[in-house]
Coordinates of C-alpha atoms and ligand atoms in Angstrom, one line a residue:
M1 CA 0.0 0.0 0.0
A2 CA 2.7 2.4 1.1
R3 CA 4.7 1.5 -2.0
L4 CA 1.8 2.0 -4.2
Y5 CA 1.3 5.4 -2.6
L6 CA 4.9 6.2 -3.0
Q7 CA 4.9 5.2 -6.7
G8 CA 1.8 7.3 -7.2
R9 CA 3.6 10.3 -5.6
M10 CA 6.6 9.7 -7.8
K11 CA 4.4 9.6 -10.9
M12 CA 2.8 12.8 -9.8
R13 CA 6.1 14.4 -9.3
R14 CA 7.3 13.4 -12.7
H15 CA 4.1 14.6 -14.1
N16 CA 4.6 18.0 -12.4
L17 CA 8.1 18.2 -13.5
F18 CA 7.0 17.6 -17.1
L19 CA 4.3 20.3 -16.8
F20 CA 6.8 22.6 -15.2
G21 CA 9.3 22.0 -18.1
A22 CA 6.6 22.6 -20.7
L23 CA 5.7 25.8 -19.0
A24 CA 9.3 26.9 -18.8
L25 CA 9.7 26.2 -22.5
C26 CA 6.7 28.4 -23.3
V27 CA 8.0 31.2 -21.2
L28 CA 11.4 30.9 -22.8
S29 CA 10.1 31.1 -26.3
L30 CA 7.9 34.0 -25.4
L31 CA 11.0 35.8 -24.0
Q32 CA 12.9 34.9 -27.1
Y33 CA 10.2 36.7 -29.1
C34 CA 10.2 39.8 -26.9
K35 CA 13.9 39.9 -26.7
G36 CA 14.1 42.6 -29.3
F37 CA 12.2 45.0 -27.1
H38 CA 13.8 44.0 -23.8
H39 CA 17.1 45.8 -24.3
M40 CA 15.3 49.1 -23.8
P41 CA 13.7 49.2 -20.3
M42 CA 11.8 52.4 -20.9
L43 CA 10.2 51.2 -24.0
R44 CA 9.5 47.9 -22.6
E45 CA 7.1 49.6 -20.2
L46 CA 5.8 51.9 -22.8
Y47 CA 4.9 49.1 -25.2
A48 CA 4.4 46.3 -22.8
S49 CA 0.7 45.9 -23.4
S50 CA 0.9 46.0 -27.2
V51 CA 3.9 43.8 -27.4
N52 CA 2.4 41.1 -25.2
L53 CA -0.8 41.1 -27.2
E54 CA 1.2 40.8 -30.4
A55 CA 3.4 38.1 -29.0
L56 CA 0.4 36.0 -28.3
S57 CA -1.4 36.7 -31.5
F58 CA 1.8 35.7 -33.4
L59 CA 1.2 32.2 -32.2
W60 CA -1.6 31.9 -34.7
R61 CA -1.9 35.1 -36.8
R62 CA 0.4 35.9 -39.6
N63 CA 0.9 39.6 -39.0
G64 CA -0.3 42.5 -37.0
D65 CA -3.4 43.1 -39.1
P66 CA -6.5 43.6 -37.1
P67 CA -8.5 40.4 -36.9
Y68 CA -11.3 39.6 -39.2
N69 CA -14.4 37.8 -38.2
F70 CA -16.6 35.0 -39.2
H71 CA -20.1 34.8 -40.6
P72 CA -21.2 31.5 -42.2
E73 CA -23.2 33.2 -44.9
R74 CA -21.1 33.3 -48.1
R75 CA -21.2 36.4 -50.3
P76 CA -24.7 37.8 -49.8
L77 CA -26.1 39.6 -52.8
P78 CA -25.9 43.3 -52.4
G79 CA -29.2 44.6 -51.1
P80 CA -30.9 48.0 -51.5
S81 CA -28.5 49.5 -49.0
D82 CA -25.8 49.2 -51.6
T83 CA -27.2 51.7 -54.1
G84 CA -25.9 54.7 -52.4
L85 CA -22.3 53.6 -53.0
W86 CA -21.1 56.7 -54.9
E87 CA -22.1 60.2 -54.1
P88 CA -23.0 62.4 -57.0
G89 CA -20.1 64.2 -58.6
E90 CA -17.6 61.9 -56.9
D91 CA -14.7 60.5 -58.8
R92 CA -15.7 57.0 -60.0
E93 CA -12.4 56.1 -61.6
D94 CA -13.0 53.3 -64.0
Q95 CA -16.4 52.1 -62.8
G96 CA -18.1 53.4 -65.9
N97 CA -21.2 51.2 -65.9
A98 CA -21.3 50.6 -62.2
E99 CA -25.0 51.4 -61.8
D100 CA -26.1 48.8 -64.4
T101 CA -24.3 46.1 -62.6
L102 CA -25.3 47.0 -59.1
G103 CA -27.6 44.4 -57.6
K104 CA -26.3 41.8 -60.0
E105 CA -22.6 41.9 -59.2
Q106 CA -20.3 42.7 -56.4
P107 CA -20.1 46.4 -55.9
N108 CA -16.5 46.9 -56.6
P109 CA -14.5 48.3 -59.5
W110 CA -12.5 45.2 -60.1
N111 CA -15.4 42.9 -60.6
V112 CA -17.5 45.4 -62.5
N113 CA -14.7 45.9 -64.9
R114 CA -13.7 42.3 -65.2
I115 CA -11.5 41.7 -68.2
T116 CA -9.7 38.5 -68.9
I117 CA -6.0 39.1 -68.7
T118 CA -4.0 36.2 -69.9
L119 CA -0.3 35.5 -69.9
P120 CA 1.4 36.8 -73.0
D121 CA 2.0 34.7 -76.1
P122 CA 5.0 32.5 -75.2
K123 CA 6.4 33.2 -78.7
G124 CA 6.1 36.9 -78.2
P125 CA 8.7 39.3 -76.9
W126 CA 7.9 38.4 -73.3
G127 CA 8.4 34.7 -73.7
E128 CA 6.8 32.5 -71.1
L129 CA 6.7 35.2 -68.5
H130 CA 5.9 33.0 -65.6
K131 CA 8.6 30.5 -66.4
R132 CA 11.4 32.8 -67.3
S133 CA 14.5 32.7 -65.1
F134 CA 16.5 35.6 -63.8
H135 CA 20.3 35.7 -63.7
L136 CA 21.7 37.6 -60.8
H137 CA 24.7 39.8 -61.6
D138 CA 27.0 41.8 -59.4
D139 CA 25.9 45.3 -58.8
P140 CA 28.6 47.5 -60.3
T141 CA 27.3 50.7 -58.5
P142 CA 30.3 52.4 -56.8
F143 CA 28.6 52.6 -53.4
F144 CA 32.0 53.3 -51.7
V145 CA 34.9 55.5 -52.7
R146 CA 38.5 55.0 -51.9
T147 CA 40.0 58.3 -50.9
K148 CA 43.6 59.4 -51.6
S149 CA 44.6 58.9 -48.0
G150 CA 43.3 55.4 -48.1
A151 CA 39.9 55.7 -46.4
Y152 CA 37.1 53.6 -47.8
C153 CA 33.9 55.7 -47.5
F154 CA 30.3 55.1 -48.2
R155 CA 29.6 57.9 -50.7
E156 CA 26.1 58.7 -49.6
G157 CA 27.0 58.8 -45.9
T158 CA 30.2 60.9 -46.2
E159 CA 30.5 64.7 -46.3
M160 CA 31.3 65.6 -49.8
T161 CA 33.7 68.3 -48.7
F162 CA 35.7 65.6 -47.0
L163 CA 35.8 63.5 -50.1
K164 CA 36.8 66.5 -52.3
D165 CA 39.5 67.8 -49.9
D166 CA 40.8 64.4 -49.4
S167 CA 41.4 63.9 -53.1
G168 CA 43.1 67.3 -53.3
Q169 CA 40.5 68.9 -55.6
R170 CA 39.6 71.6 -53.1
V171 CA 42.1 73.2 -50.9
Q172 CA 40.8 76.4 -49.4
A173 CA 37.7 75.3 -47.5
A174 CA 37.2 76.5 -44.0
G175 CA 35.1 75.7 -41.0
E176 CA 34.2 72.8 -38.8
G177 CA 34.4 70.2 -41.6
Q178 CA 37.9 71.3 -42.6
R179 CA 39.2 71.0 -39.0
K180 CA 37.9 67.5 -38.8
I181 CA 39.5 66.6 -42.0
L182 CA 42.8 68.0 -40.9
H183 CA 42.4 65.9 -37.8
A184 CA 41.8 62.8 -39.9
H185 CA 45.0 63.5 -41.8
Q186 CA 46.9 63.8 -38.6
V187 CA 45.7 60.5 -37.5
E188 CA 47.0 58.9 -40.6
P189 CA 49.7 61.0 -42.3
K190 CA 50.8 60.3 -45.8
S191 CA 51.2 56.6 -45.8
A192 CA 50.8 54.2 -48.7
P193 CA 47.2 53.5 -49.6
G194 CA 47.7 49.8 -49.4
K195 CA 48.9 50.0 -45.9
T196 CA 46.2 52.3 -44.6
A197 CA 43.4 50.2 -46.1
R198 CA 44.3 47.4 -43.9
G199 CA 44.3 49.4 -40.7
K200 CA 40.6 49.4 -40.1
G201 CA 39.4 52.5 -38.3
L202 CA 42.6 54.4 -38.7
V203 CA 41.7 56.4 -41.7
K204 CA 38.1 57.5 -40.9
C205 CA 35.6 59.1 -43.2
M206 CA 33.6 62.1 -42.0
C207 CA 30.0 61.1 -41.8
R208 CA 26.9 63.0 -42.6
P209 CA 24.1 63.1 -40.1
G210 CA 22.3 59.8 -40.0
W211 CA 25.4 57.7 -40.9
H212 CA 27.8 56.1 -38.6
G213 CA 30.9 53.9 -38.4
P214 CA 34.4 54.4 -39.7
H215 CA 33.1 54.0 -43.3
C216 CA 29.9 56.1 -42.8
G217 CA 27.8 53.3 -44.2
I218 CA 25.9 52.3 -41.0
P219 CA 22.5 54.0 -40.9
T220 CA 21.0 55.2 -37.6
M221 CA 18.4 52.5 -37.8
V222 CA 21.2 49.9 -37.5
Q223 CA 23.4 51.9 -35.2
H224 CA 20.4 52.0 -32.7
S225 CA 19.3 48.5 -33.3
N226 CA 19.9 45.5 -31.0
L227 CA 22.4 43.9 -33.5
P228 CA 24.9 42.1 -31.2
T229 CA 27.8 42.2 -33.7
K230 CA 28.1 45.9 -34.3
E231 CA 31.8 45.6 -33.5
R232 CA 32.7 43.4 -36.4
L233 CA 30.9 45.0 -39.2
T234 CA 33.0 45.5 -42.3
P235 CA 32.0 46.9 -45.7
R236 CA 32.1 44.5 -48.6
M237 CA 34.1 45.0 -51.7
V238 CA 31.4 43.3 -53.7
P239 CA 27.8 43.9 -52.6
R240 CA 25.4 41.0 -51.8
R241 CA 22.5 40.6 -54.2
V242 CA 19.2 41.3 -52.5
I243 CA 16.0 39.4 -53.5
N244 CA 12.7 40.9 -52.4
A245 CA 9.8 38.5 -52.6
I246 CA 6.2 39.8 -52.3
N247 CA 2.7 38.7 -53.0
I248 CA 0.5 41.2 -54.7
N249 CA -3.3 41.6 -54.7
H250 CA -4.2 45.2 -55.4
E251 CA -1.7 47.2 -53.4
F252 CA -0.5 49.0 -56.5
D253 CA 0.4 52.3 -55.0
L254 CA 2.3 50.7 -52.2
L255 CA 4.1 48.7 -54.8
H256 CA 5.2 51.9 -56.5
A257 CA 6.4 53.1 -53.1
R258 CA 8.3 49.9 -52.6
F259 CA 9.9 49.9 -56.0
H260 CA 11.1 53.5 -55.6
E261 CA 12.2 53.0 -52.0
L262 CA 14.2 49.9 -52.8
A263 CA 15.1 50.2 -56.4
D264 CA 18.9 50.6 -55.8
A265 CA 19.1 48.3 -52.8
V266 CA 17.2 45.3 -54.3
D267 CA 18.5 43.4 -57.3
L268 CA 15.5 41.3 -57.9
F269 CA 11.8 41.6 -57.0
L270 CA 9.9 38.3 -57.1
V271 CA 6.3 39.4 -57.4
C272 CA 3.7 36.7 -57.1
E273 CA 0.1 37.1 -58.3
S274 CA -2.6 34.5 -58.3
N275 CA -5.7 34.2 -60.3
F276 CA -7.5 33.2 -57.1
T277 CA -8.3 35.4 -54.2
A278 CA -7.2 34.2 -50.7
Y279 CA -10.8 33.2 -50.4
G280 CA -10.6 30.9 -53.4
D281 CA -12.6 32.9 -55.9
S282 CA -11.4 33.6 -59.3
K283 CA -9.7 37.0 -59.9
P284 CA -8.2 38.8 -62.8
L285 CA -4.4 39.3 -63.1
H286 CA -4.3 43.0 -62.5
F287 CA -0.6 43.2 -61.7
L288 CA 0.2 41.4 -65.0
R289 CA -1.9 43.9 -66.9
L290 CA 0.0 46.8 -65.3
L291 CA 3.3 45.0 -65.9
L292 CA 2.5 44.5 -69.6
N293 CA 1.2 48.0 -70.2
G294 CA 4.3 49.7 -69.0
T295 CA 3.2 50.9 -65.5
Y296 CA 6.4 49.5 -63.9
D297 CA 8.8 50.1 -66.8
Y298 CA 11.2 52.0 -64.6
V299 CA 12.0 48.8 -62.6
H300 CA 10.8 46.3 -65.1
H301 CA 14.3 44.8 -65.5
K302 CA 14.4 43.8 -61.9
I303 CA 11.0 42.0 -61.7
L304 CA 10.4 38.3 -62.0
Y305 CA 6.7 37.5 -62.4
V306 CA 5.6 34.5 -60.3
F307 CA 2.1 33.1 -61.2
L308 CA 0.2 31.0 -58.8
D309 CA -2.5 29.3 -60.9
H310 CA -4.0 27.0 -58.3
F311 CA -5.6 27.1 -54.9
P312 CA -4.2 24.9 -52.2
K313 CA -6.2 22.0 -51.0
G314 CA -8.1 22.8 -47.8
G315 CA -7.6 26.5 -48.3
Q316 CA -11.3 27.2 -48.6
Q317 CA -12.1 25.6 -45.3
N318 CA -9.0 26.8 -43.5
G319 CA -8.0 30.2 -44.8
W320 CA -4.6 30.0 -43.0
I321 CA -3.6 27.2 -45.4
A322 CA -4.2 29.5 -48.3
D323 CA -2.5 32.4 -46.6
D324 CA 0.7 30.4 -45.9
Y325 CA 0.7 28.7 -49.3
L326 CA 1.0 32.0 -51.0
R327 CA 4.4 32.6 -49.3
T328 CA 5.5 29.0 -49.8
F329 CA 4.8 29.1 -53.5
L330 CA 6.3 32.6 -53.9
S331 CA 9.6 31.5 -52.3
R332 CA 9.9 28.1 -53.9
D333 CA 8.8 28.8 -57.4
G334 CA 10.5 32.2 -57.4
M335 CA 13.8 31.0 -56.1
S336 CA 13.8 28.0 -58.3
R337 CA 14.0 30.5 -61.3
V338 CA 16.8 32.5 -59.9
Q339 CA 20.2 31.7 -61.3
G340 CA 23.6 32.6 -60.0
A341 CA 22.5 33.2 -56.4
R342 CA 25.3 33.0 -53.9
P343 CA 24.9 31.7 -50.3
D344 CA 25.6 35.1 -48.8
D345 CA 23.0 36.9 -51.0
V346 CA 19.9 38.2 -49.1
F347 CA 16.4 36.9 -49.3
L348 CA 13.8 39.3 -48.0
I349 CA 10.1 38.4 -48.0
N350 CA 7.4 41.0 -47.3
D351 CA 3.7 41.4 -47.5
A352 CA 2.7 44.0 -50.0
D353 CA 1.8 46.4 -47.2
E354 CA 5.2 46.1 -45.5
I355 CA 7.8 48.4 -47.0
P356 CA 11.3 48.2 -45.5
A357 CA 13.2 51.5 -45.5
R358 CA 16.0 51.6 -48.1
E359 CA 18.8 52.4 -45.7
G360 CA 18.4 49.1 -43.7
I361 CA 18.3 46.9 -46.7
L362 CA 21.3 48.7 -48.3
F363 CA 23.2 48.0 -45.1
L364 CA 22.5 44.3 -45.4
K365 CA 23.7 44.5 -49.0
L366 CA 26.9 46.4 -48.4
Y367 CA 28.1 45.0 -45.0
D368 CA 29.5 41.8 -43.6
G369 CA 29.3 40.8 -40.0
W370 CA 25.6 41.0 -39.2
T371 CA 23.9 37.9 -37.8
E372 CA 20.6 36.4 -39.0
P373 CA 17.6 36.0 -39.3
V374 CA 16.8 39.7 -39.5
S375 CA 13.5 41.5 -38.7
M376 CA 12.6 45.1 -38.9
H377 CA 10.6 47.5 -36.7
M378 CA 8.0 48.9 -39.0
R379 CA 5.8 51.9 -38.3
K380 CA 2.3 50.7 -38.0
S381 CA -0.7 52.6 -39.4
L382 CA -4.2 52.0 -40.6
Y383 CA -6.1 53.2 -43.7
G384 CA -3.1 55.5 -44.5
F385 CA -0.1 56.9 -42.8
F386 CA -2.2 59.3 -40.8
W387 CA -3.6 56.8 -38.3
R388 CA -0.4 55.7 -36.6
Q389 CA -0.7 52.8 -34.2
P390 CA 1.4 52.4 -31.1
G391 CA 4.5 50.2 -31.1
T392 CA 6.0 48.7 -34.2
L393 CA 5.4 45.6 -36.3
D394 CA 8.6 43.6 -36.0
I395 CA 8.5 40.7 -38.5
V396 CA 11.3 38.4 -39.3
S397 CA 11.7 38.8 -43.0
A398 CA 15.3 38.5 -44.1
C399 CA 18.1 36.0 -44.1
T400 CA 20.8 34.8 -46.4
V401 CA 20.1 32.5 -49.2
A402 CA 22.2 29.9 -47.4
M403 CA 20.0 30.1 -44.4
L404 CA 16.8 30.1 -46.4
F405 CA 17.7 26.7 -47.8
A406 CA 19.7 25.1 -45.0
V407 CA 17.2 26.0 -42.3
Y408 CA 13.9 27.0 -43.8
N409 CA 13.8 24.5 -46.7
G410 CA 13.4 27.4 -49.1
D411 CA 10.1 28.4 -47.6
G412 CA 9.6 32.0 -46.7
I413 CA 6.7 31.3 -44.4
S414 CA 9.0 29.5 -42.0
L415 CA 11.3 32.5 -41.9
R416 CA 8.4 34.7 -40.9
R417 CA 7.4 32.4 -38.1
R418 CA 10.5 33.1 -36.0
E419 CA 11.1 29.4 -35.3
Y420 CA 14.6 29.2 -36.5
F421 CA 16.1 27.8 -33.3
S422 CA 13.7 24.8 -33.5
M423 CA 14.2 24.1 -37.2
P424 CA 16.0 20.8 -37.8
G425 CA 18.7 22.4 -39.9
F426 CA 19.5 25.2 -37.6
R427 CA 22.2 23.7 -35.3
N428 CA 24.1 22.4 -38.2
Y429 CA 23.9 25.6 -40.1
Q430 CA 25.0 27.6 -37.1
R431 CA 28.0 25.3 -36.6
K432 CA 29.0 25.8 -40.2
S433 CA 28.6 29.5 -40.0
G434 CA 31.1 29.6 -37.1
H435 CA 29.0 32.1 -35.2
I436 CA 26.2 32.1 -32.8
L437 CA 23.1 33.1 -34.8
V438 CA 20.7 35.3 -33.1
Q439 CA 17.7 37.1 -34.6
W440 CA 18.0 40.9 -34.5
S441 CA 15.9 43.7 -35.7
I442 CA 16.8 46.7 -37.8
G443 CA 15.5 49.8 -36.1
S444 CA 14.0 50.0 -32.6
P445 CA 10.6 50.9 -31.2
V446 CA 11.6 54.5 -31.7
H447 CA 13.7 54.2 -34.9
Y448 CA 11.4 52.9 -37.6
A449 CA 13.1 50.8 -40.3
G450 CA 10.0 50.6 -42.5
W451 CA 6.3 51.0 -42.8
H452 CA 3.4 48.6 -42.3
C453 CA 0.4 50.3 -43.8
S454 CA -2.7 48.2 -43.1
W455 CA -5.7 48.6 -45.3
C456 CA -4.1 51.5 -47.1
F457 CA -6.5 51.8 -50.0
R458 CA -9.2 54.1 -51.3
P459 CA -12.6 53.0 -49.9
E460 CA -13.2 50.8 -53.0
G461 CA -9.9 49.0 -52.4
I462 CA -10.8 48.4 -48.8
S463 CA -14.1 46.9 -49.9
Q464 CA -12.2 44.7 -52.4
K465 CA -9.9 43.5 -49.6
L466 CA -12.8 42.6 -47.5
I467 CA -14.2 40.4 -50.2
S468 CA -11.0 38.6 -51.1
A469 CA -9.9 38.0 -47.5
Q470 CA -9.2 34.4 -46.6
N471 CA -11.6 32.2 -44.8
G472 CA -10.1 31.7 -41.3
D473 CA -9.5 35.1 -39.8
F474 CA -12.8 35.6 -38.1
P475 CA -15.2 37.4 -38.1
R476 CA -14.9 37.7 -41.8
W477 CA -16.2 41.2 -42.3
G478 CA -16.4 40.7 -46.1
D479 CA -19.4 38.5 -45.4
Y480 CA -21.5 41.4 -44.1
V481 CA -22.9 43.6 -46.8
E482 CA -23.1 46.7 -44.6
K483 CA -19.4 46.5 -43.8
R484 CA -18.6 46.7 -47.5
D485 CA -20.6 49.8 -47.9
L486 CA -18.4 52.6 -49.1
N487 CA -20.0 55.2 -46.9
Y488 CA -19.5 53.0 -43.9
I489 CA -15.9 52.5 -44.9
K490 CA -15.4 56.2 -45.3
G491 CA -16.6 56.6 -41.8
L492 CA -14.0 54.2 -40.6
I493 CA -11.3 56.0 -42.4
R494 CA -12.5 59.3 -40.9
T495 CA -12.5 58.1 -37.3
G496 CA -9.8 55.4 -37.4
G497 CA -12.5 53.0 -36.3
W498 CA -12.7 49.3 -37.0
F499 CA -15.3 46.9 -38.5
D500 CA -16.4 45.8 -35.1
D501 CA -17.6 49.4 -34.6
S502 CA -14.9 50.2 -32.1
V503 CA -13.4 53.6 -32.4
G504 CA -9.8 54.3 -33.0
E505 CA -7.8 56.2 -30.4
Y506 CA -4.7 57.3 -32.2
P507 CA -2.5 60.3 -31.5
P508 CA -2.3 63.1 -34.0
T509 CA 0.4 62.8 -36.7
D510 CA 2.1 65.2 -39.0
P511 CA 3.4 64.3 -42.5
K512 CA 6.5 66.2 -41.6
E513 CA 7.5 63.9 -38.8
P514 CA 10.5 61.7 -39.6
M515 CA 9.7 58.3 -41.2
Y516 CA 6.1 59.3 -41.7
A517 CA 5.8 57.5 -45.0
P518 CA 8.0 56.2 -47.8
K519 CA 9.9 59.0 -49.5
Y520 CA 8.4 58.5 -52.9
L521 CA 4.8 59.0 -51.6
L522 CA 5.8 62.2 -49.8
K523 CA 7.5 63.5 -52.9
N524 CA 4.3 62.9 -54.9
F525 CA 2.0 64.1 -52.1
Q526 CA -0.9 65.2 -54.3
L527 CA -1.0 62.0 -56.2
Y528 CA -1.0 59.9 -53.1
C529 CA -2.8 62.3 -50.7
Y530 CA -5.5 59.7 -50.1
I531 CA -3.1 57.6 -47.9
L532 CA -1.0 60.6 -46.6
E533 CA -3.8 62.7 -45.2
N534 CA -7.2 61.8 -43.9
Q535 CA -9.6 62.7 -46.8
Y536 CA -12.7 62.4 -44.7
A537 CA -11.8 64.3 -41.5
Ligands
NAG1 C1 -6.0 30.0 -63.2 O1 -5.1 29.8 -64.2 C2 -5.0 28.4 -64.6 C3 -3.9 28.4 -65.6 O2 -4.1 29.3 -66.6 C4 -6.3 27.9 -65.0 O3 -6.1 26.5 -65.3 C5 -7.3 28.0 -63.9 O4 -8.6 27.6 -64.3 C6 -7.4 29.5 -63.5 N1 -8.3 29.6 -62.4 C7 -9.2 30.5 -62.3 C8 -10.1 30.5 -61.1 O5 -9.3 31.5 -63.1
NAG2 C1 -2.1 50.7 -67.6 O1 -3.4 50.3 -67.3 C2 -3.9 51.0 -66.1 C3 -5.2 50.4 -65.7 O2 -6.0 50.2 -66.8 C4 -4.0 52.5 -66.4 O3 -4.6 53.2 -65.3 C5 -2.7 53.0 -66.8 O4 -2.7 54.4 -67.1 C6 -2.0 52.2 -67.9 N1 -0.7 52.6 -68.0 C7 0.0 52.9 -69.1 C8 1.4 53.3 -69.0 O5 -0.6 52.7 -70.2

């Protein structure tokens, strides 16, 4: 009896131990996630609530988007309440015959204007667009300049007067800059260029505001990041090639913003479009149409078109399957068509509404010595850049091509899930790399390294997004006809409210504040004012 009792106790104890272990593991992985924030005690407190919420939601939600909701009814026909969609005199864009189709069709421009867009003739000048391959080449851009005194300076980050004086083209400059230059010369007086080049940190460049390090190539968003290896960063002689993979639906203005932001930092954009919505409905290839009609000609040579022509099994019942599959297909099909990639090239995967800032990506391209995987703190906003949300969205989105294949099996969705330390290939990969690999984030909660602009469309685009949303993020607001009403949506934009009728409580913002929006949008303010300023306030 006593033995039985003892055995029972032992079993209980083992059981408890196991439970305790499991709990500890949970806490550990949660800590691992929050680590990025924890090096800044003040911010930790400031953002504790939002961070914790996000940490939890990451366990099952793909990004910081506000949740959807579920209603079993599929696609109710638009009722009488839909007829007041456009106010008189309002810009209707290309919805020419919208009125005729109301009540028969979905009330949105894309469906009303449904045209069949097919892949171009394989024998034509485009070839088989979705099967082409892309050969990566080294970027010959002279990002750095070697000065006469042997300094190796990042052009953009270095005072021009310094460069000029150093090469002896200008002699009689005065002022603060000149004194620093003299100082630099004193530090390393007339020695052979070959010799000085080796002495890292001896011949320093003089940095412009916003740039740091002996070579002036480290942007503030990296300088103030939690990168643990800041001490061993060295500029590369040959830049890495950067591959940016995205899925596109109808975020075409944000796509312009991305292309302009990253055009000289990224070598190849893998852009994936499907003829299915995330919900499983058929959808025209709008991006293809724009690609073929010249809309993206300025960056055309860097785009590889990825075409997803099927819907994953089970995606209709479980929307998360469809959601993940988009990223899996994008990375697998896209990368399989890339030739000449090297292990130390960079793979960067984003949603169309996540735009990394150029400086951070350029740093990855031009420097050695950072660890991986890499995430970035993105400024969060809703409906436009004017409703800024607290905290940042910090999504793991970059790693080397070597890590993509050795650890993540070539699947970008695994990269975004922050599970690298539990991936089967990780220990082996870490051993081979010779370094301890820790995830770090470009930027910090107060130094944005990009923008996450959720639902940043005109009202019609928001309605469109509701309809094509996947089936798994509930409630699914697209199932409610009143939530798709453009006047209702305008009301949300005006107040920063959400589809559950909660009101937004956001602090006021100013387009002049730093990192308010991608530079290209700000430069073309009038053209993109609908996402830069609240049009309904
Ligand atoms: C998508 O494209 C593929 C290949 O062209 C085609 O077989 C399929 O029927 C299309 N699906 C829809 C829903 O349009
Ligand atoms: C391409 O097509 C889009 C949509 O129809 C149109 O708005 C745009 O002006 C066209 N662009 C060019 C360069 O033709």
